[in-house]
Each structure stands twice: as C-alpha cells, then as structure tokens.
PDB file of C-alpha atoms in Angstrom:
ATOM      1  CA  UNK A 553      -8.445 155.937  86.111  1.00  0.00           C
ATOM      2  CA  UNK A 554      -5.514 157.054  83.961  1.00  0.00           C
ATOM      3  CA  UNK A 555      -4.560 153.102  83.414  1.00  0.00           C
ATOM      4  CA  UNK A 556      -7.629 152.759  80.758  1.00  0.00           C
ATOM      5  CA  UNK A 557      -6.377 155.114  78.100  1.00  0.00           C
ATOM      6  CA  UNK A 558      -4.109 155.268  75.684  1.00  0.00           C
ATOM      7  CA  UNK A 559      -2.012 157.739  74.975  1.00  0.00           C
ATOM      8  CA  UNK A 560      -0.831 158.083  71.323  1.00  0.00           C
ATOM      9  CA  UNK A 561       2.908 157.252  70.640  1.00  0.00           C
ATOM     10  CA  UNK A 562       5.082 158.630  68.120  1.00  0.00           C
ATOM     11  CA  UNK A 563       6.414 155.369  66.106  1.00  0.00           C
ATOM     12  CA  UNK A 564       5.194 151.978  66.156  1.00  0.00           C
ATOM     13  CA  UNK A 565       2.822 152.430  68.921  1.00  0.00           C
ATOM     14  CA  UNK A 566      -0.316 153.809  67.226  1.00  0.00           C
ATOM     15  CA  UNK A 567      -0.223 150.390  64.917  1.00  0.00           C
ATOM     16  CA  UNK A 568      -2.459 147.437  65.455  1.00  0.00           C
ATOM     17  CA  UNK A 569      -0.777 143.985  66.270  1.00  0.00           C
ATOM     18  CA  UNK A 570      -1.369 142.711  62.942  1.00  0.00           C
ATOM     19  CA  UNK A 571       0.596 145.118  61.407  1.00  0.00           C
ATOM     20  CA  UNK A 572       3.830 145.362  64.215  1.00  0.00           C
ATOM     21  CA  UNK A 573       3.941 141.759  63.681  1.00  0.00           C
ATOM     22  CA  UNK A 574       3.760 142.137  59.276  1.00  0.00           C
ATOM     23  CA  UNK A 575       6.701 144.827  59.969  1.00  0.00           C
ATOM     24  CA  UNK A 576       8.431 142.477  62.268  1.00  0.00           C
ATOM     25  CA  UNK A 577       8.119 139.211  59.768  1.00  0.00           C
ATOM     26  CA  UNK A 578       9.268 141.955  57.150  1.00  0.00           C
ATOM     27  CA  UNK A 579      12.143 142.827  59.184  1.00  0.00           C
ATOM     28  CA  UNK A 580      13.355 139.493  59.736  1.00  0.00           C
ATOM     29  CA  UNK A 581      13.191 137.904  56.110  1.00  0.00           C
ATOM     30  CA  UNK A 582      15.348 140.905  55.157  1.00  0.00           C
ATOM     31  CA  UNK A 583      17.613 140.095  57.594  1.00  0.00           C
ATOM     32  CA  UNK A 584      18.256 136.626  56.712  1.00  0.00           C
ATOM     33  CA  UNK A 585      18.466 137.517  53.075  1.00  0.00           C
ATOM     34  CA  UNK A 586      21.241 139.699  53.609  1.00  0.00           C
ATOM     35  CA  UNK A 587      22.615 137.292  55.659  1.00  0.00           C
ATOM     36  CA  UNK A 588      22.523 134.548  53.489  1.00  0.00           C
ATOM     37  CA  UNK A 589      23.902 136.991  50.342  1.00  0.00           C
ATOM     38  CA  UNK A 590      26.761 137.527  52.769  1.00  0.00           C
ATOM     39  CA  UNK A 591      27.527 134.226  53.117  1.00  0.00           C
ATOM     40  CA  UNK A 592      28.274 133.499  49.607  1.00  0.00           C
ATOM     41  CA  UNK A 593      30.913 132.815  47.453  1.00  0.00           C
ATOM     42  CA  UNK A 594      32.346 133.727  44.153  1.00  0.00           C
ATOM     43  CA  UNK A 595      32.969 132.273  41.603  1.00  0.00           C
ATOM     44  CA  UNK A 596      36.435 132.355  41.342  1.00  0.00           C
ATOM     45  CA  UNK A 597      38.294 130.279  44.061  1.00  0.00           C
ATOM     46  CA  UNK A 598      42.025 131.075  45.894  1.00  0.00           C
ATOM     47  CA  UNK A 599      42.523 127.089  45.894  1.00  0.00           C
ATOM     48  CA  UNK A 600      41.854 127.218  41.892  1.00  0.00           C
ATOM     49  CA  UNK A 601      45.040 128.481  40.709  1.00  0.00           C
ATOM     50  CA  UNK A 602      47.300 125.861  43.378  1.00  0.00           C
ATOM     51  CA  UNK A 603      48.799 122.730  41.224  1.00  0.00           C
ATOM     52  CA  UNK A 604      47.059 119.735  42.164  1.00  0.00           C
ATOM     53  CA  UNK A 605      50.484 117.459  43.035  1.00  0.00           C
ATOM     54  CA  UNK A 606      51.985 120.430  45.350  1.00  0.00           C
ATOM     55  CA  UNK A 607      55.032 119.408  47.064  1.00  0.00           C
ATOM     56  CA  UNK A 608      55.940 121.071  50.123  1.00  0.00           C
ATOM     57  CA  UNK A 609      59.598 123.015  50.396  1.00  0.00           C
ATOM     58  CA  UNK A 610      61.668 121.974  53.132  1.00  0.00           C
ATOM     59  CA  UNK A 611      61.781 124.613  55.847  1.00  0.00           C
ATOM     60  CA  UNK A 612      64.847 125.441  57.908  1.00  0.00           C
ATOM     61  CA  UNK A 613      65.442 126.051  61.382  1.00  0.00           C
ATOM     62  CA  UNK A 614      62.547 125.685  63.739  1.00  0.00           C
ATOM     63  CA  UNK A 615      61.004 129.347  64.457  1.00  0.00           C
ATOM     64  CA  UNK A 616      60.833 130.342  68.380  1.00  0.00           C
ATOM     65  CA  UNK A 617      57.880 131.539  69.504  1.00  0.00           C
ATOM     66  CA  UNK A 618      56.293 132.302  72.686  1.00  0.00           C
ATOM     67  CA  UNK A 619      52.788 131.770  73.331  1.00  0.00           C
ATOM     68  CA  UNK A 620      50.939 133.963  76.616  1.00  0.00           C
ATOM     69  CA  UNK A 621      47.863 132.672  77.548  1.00  0.00           C
ATOM     70  CA  UNK A 622      45.477 133.731  80.214  1.00  0.00           C
ATOM     71  CA  UNK A 623      45.768 133.383  83.690  1.00  0.00           C
ATOM     72  CA  UNK A 624      44.278 129.760  83.622  1.00  0.00           C
ATOM     73  CA  UNK A 625      43.780 127.667  80.275  1.00  0.00           C
ATOM     74  CA  UNK A 626      40.350 127.415  79.671  1.00  0.00           C
ATOM     75  CA  UNK A 627      37.868 126.289  76.166  1.00  0.00           C
ATOM     76  CA  UNK A 628      38.883 129.172  74.013  1.00  0.00           C
ATOM     77  CA  UNK A 629      42.749 127.746  74.161  1.00  0.00           C
ATOM     78  CA  UNK A 630      41.159 124.609  72.556  1.00  0.00           C
ATOM     79  CA  UNK A 631      42.539 125.126  69.236  1.00  0.00           C
ATOM     80  CA  UNK A 632      45.896 125.846  70.802  1.00  0.00           C
ATOM     81  CA  UNK A 633      46.303 122.732  72.612  1.00  0.00           C
ATOM     82  CA  UNK A 634      44.927 120.661  69.435  1.00  0.00           C
ATOM     83  CA  UNK A 635      47.292 122.316  67.162  1.00  0.00           C
ATOM     84  CA  UNK A 636      50.019 121.182  69.579  1.00  0.00           C
ATOM     85  CA  UNK A 637      48.454 117.700  70.105  1.00  0.00           C
ATOM     86  CA  UNK A 638      48.158 117.150  66.305  1.00  0.00           C
ATOM     87  CA  UNK A 639      51.436 118.195  65.574  1.00  0.00           C
ATOM     88  CA  UNK A 640      50.282 121.144  63.183  1.00  0.00           C
ATOM     89  CA  UNK A 641      53.194 123.671  64.721  1.00  0.00           C
ATOM     90  CA  UNK A 642      55.702 121.266  64.598  1.00  0.00           C
ATOM     91  CA  UNK A 643      54.820 120.028  60.300  1.00  0.00           C
ATOM     92  CA  UNK A 644      54.984 124.145  60.237  1.00  0.00           C
ATOM     93  CA  UNK A 645      58.024 124.647  61.872  1.00  0.00           C
ATOM     94  CA  UNK A 646      57.015 126.854  64.756  1.00  0.00           C
TER      95      UNK A 646
END
C-alpha cells in the first residue's frame, strides 16, 4: 500500500497546509506591494514645465505614411480606426 505513505519531499511538501497558506499570503502581499510601488508617480511631472496657453505651430505639408495591418482587420486595430474616424492623424498632419 504505497499510496498510504507520504514520501519526504524537499521544499514546501514537508510544511503543513497552514504554513503553506501563510507563505502564499505573504508572497501575494509582497507582489501586491511591489506592484503598487511600481505604479507610483514621481513628484516632478513633465507637464509641469509646459506653459498653460500653448499655441500650436503651423505644420507644413502632410507626411505620407503607409500602414500595413494583419491579414484581416480585428479588435487590436481599433485604436487605428478610432484615430482615423476622430481625425487625430489629420490633426497631427500625418
């Protein structure tokens, strides 16, 4: 009856289920803390040095650009189509 005996396994196998759960909770808490720290912002902002009233400069001739998509248009191209419909590319002279 080999199935009745537990073989000693190095690592977490020899720990109780309560200890494994505690390690898992601490690990998850550490990952969450690292993730929240990575999402923080610095005290200086790149927009802080930009004047409030900015007048856009006149652009010259439109820049020609060719965009090659995948075989068929799909959801990942939504931003491209949204930019075309809203006139973002025309506004940026592309």
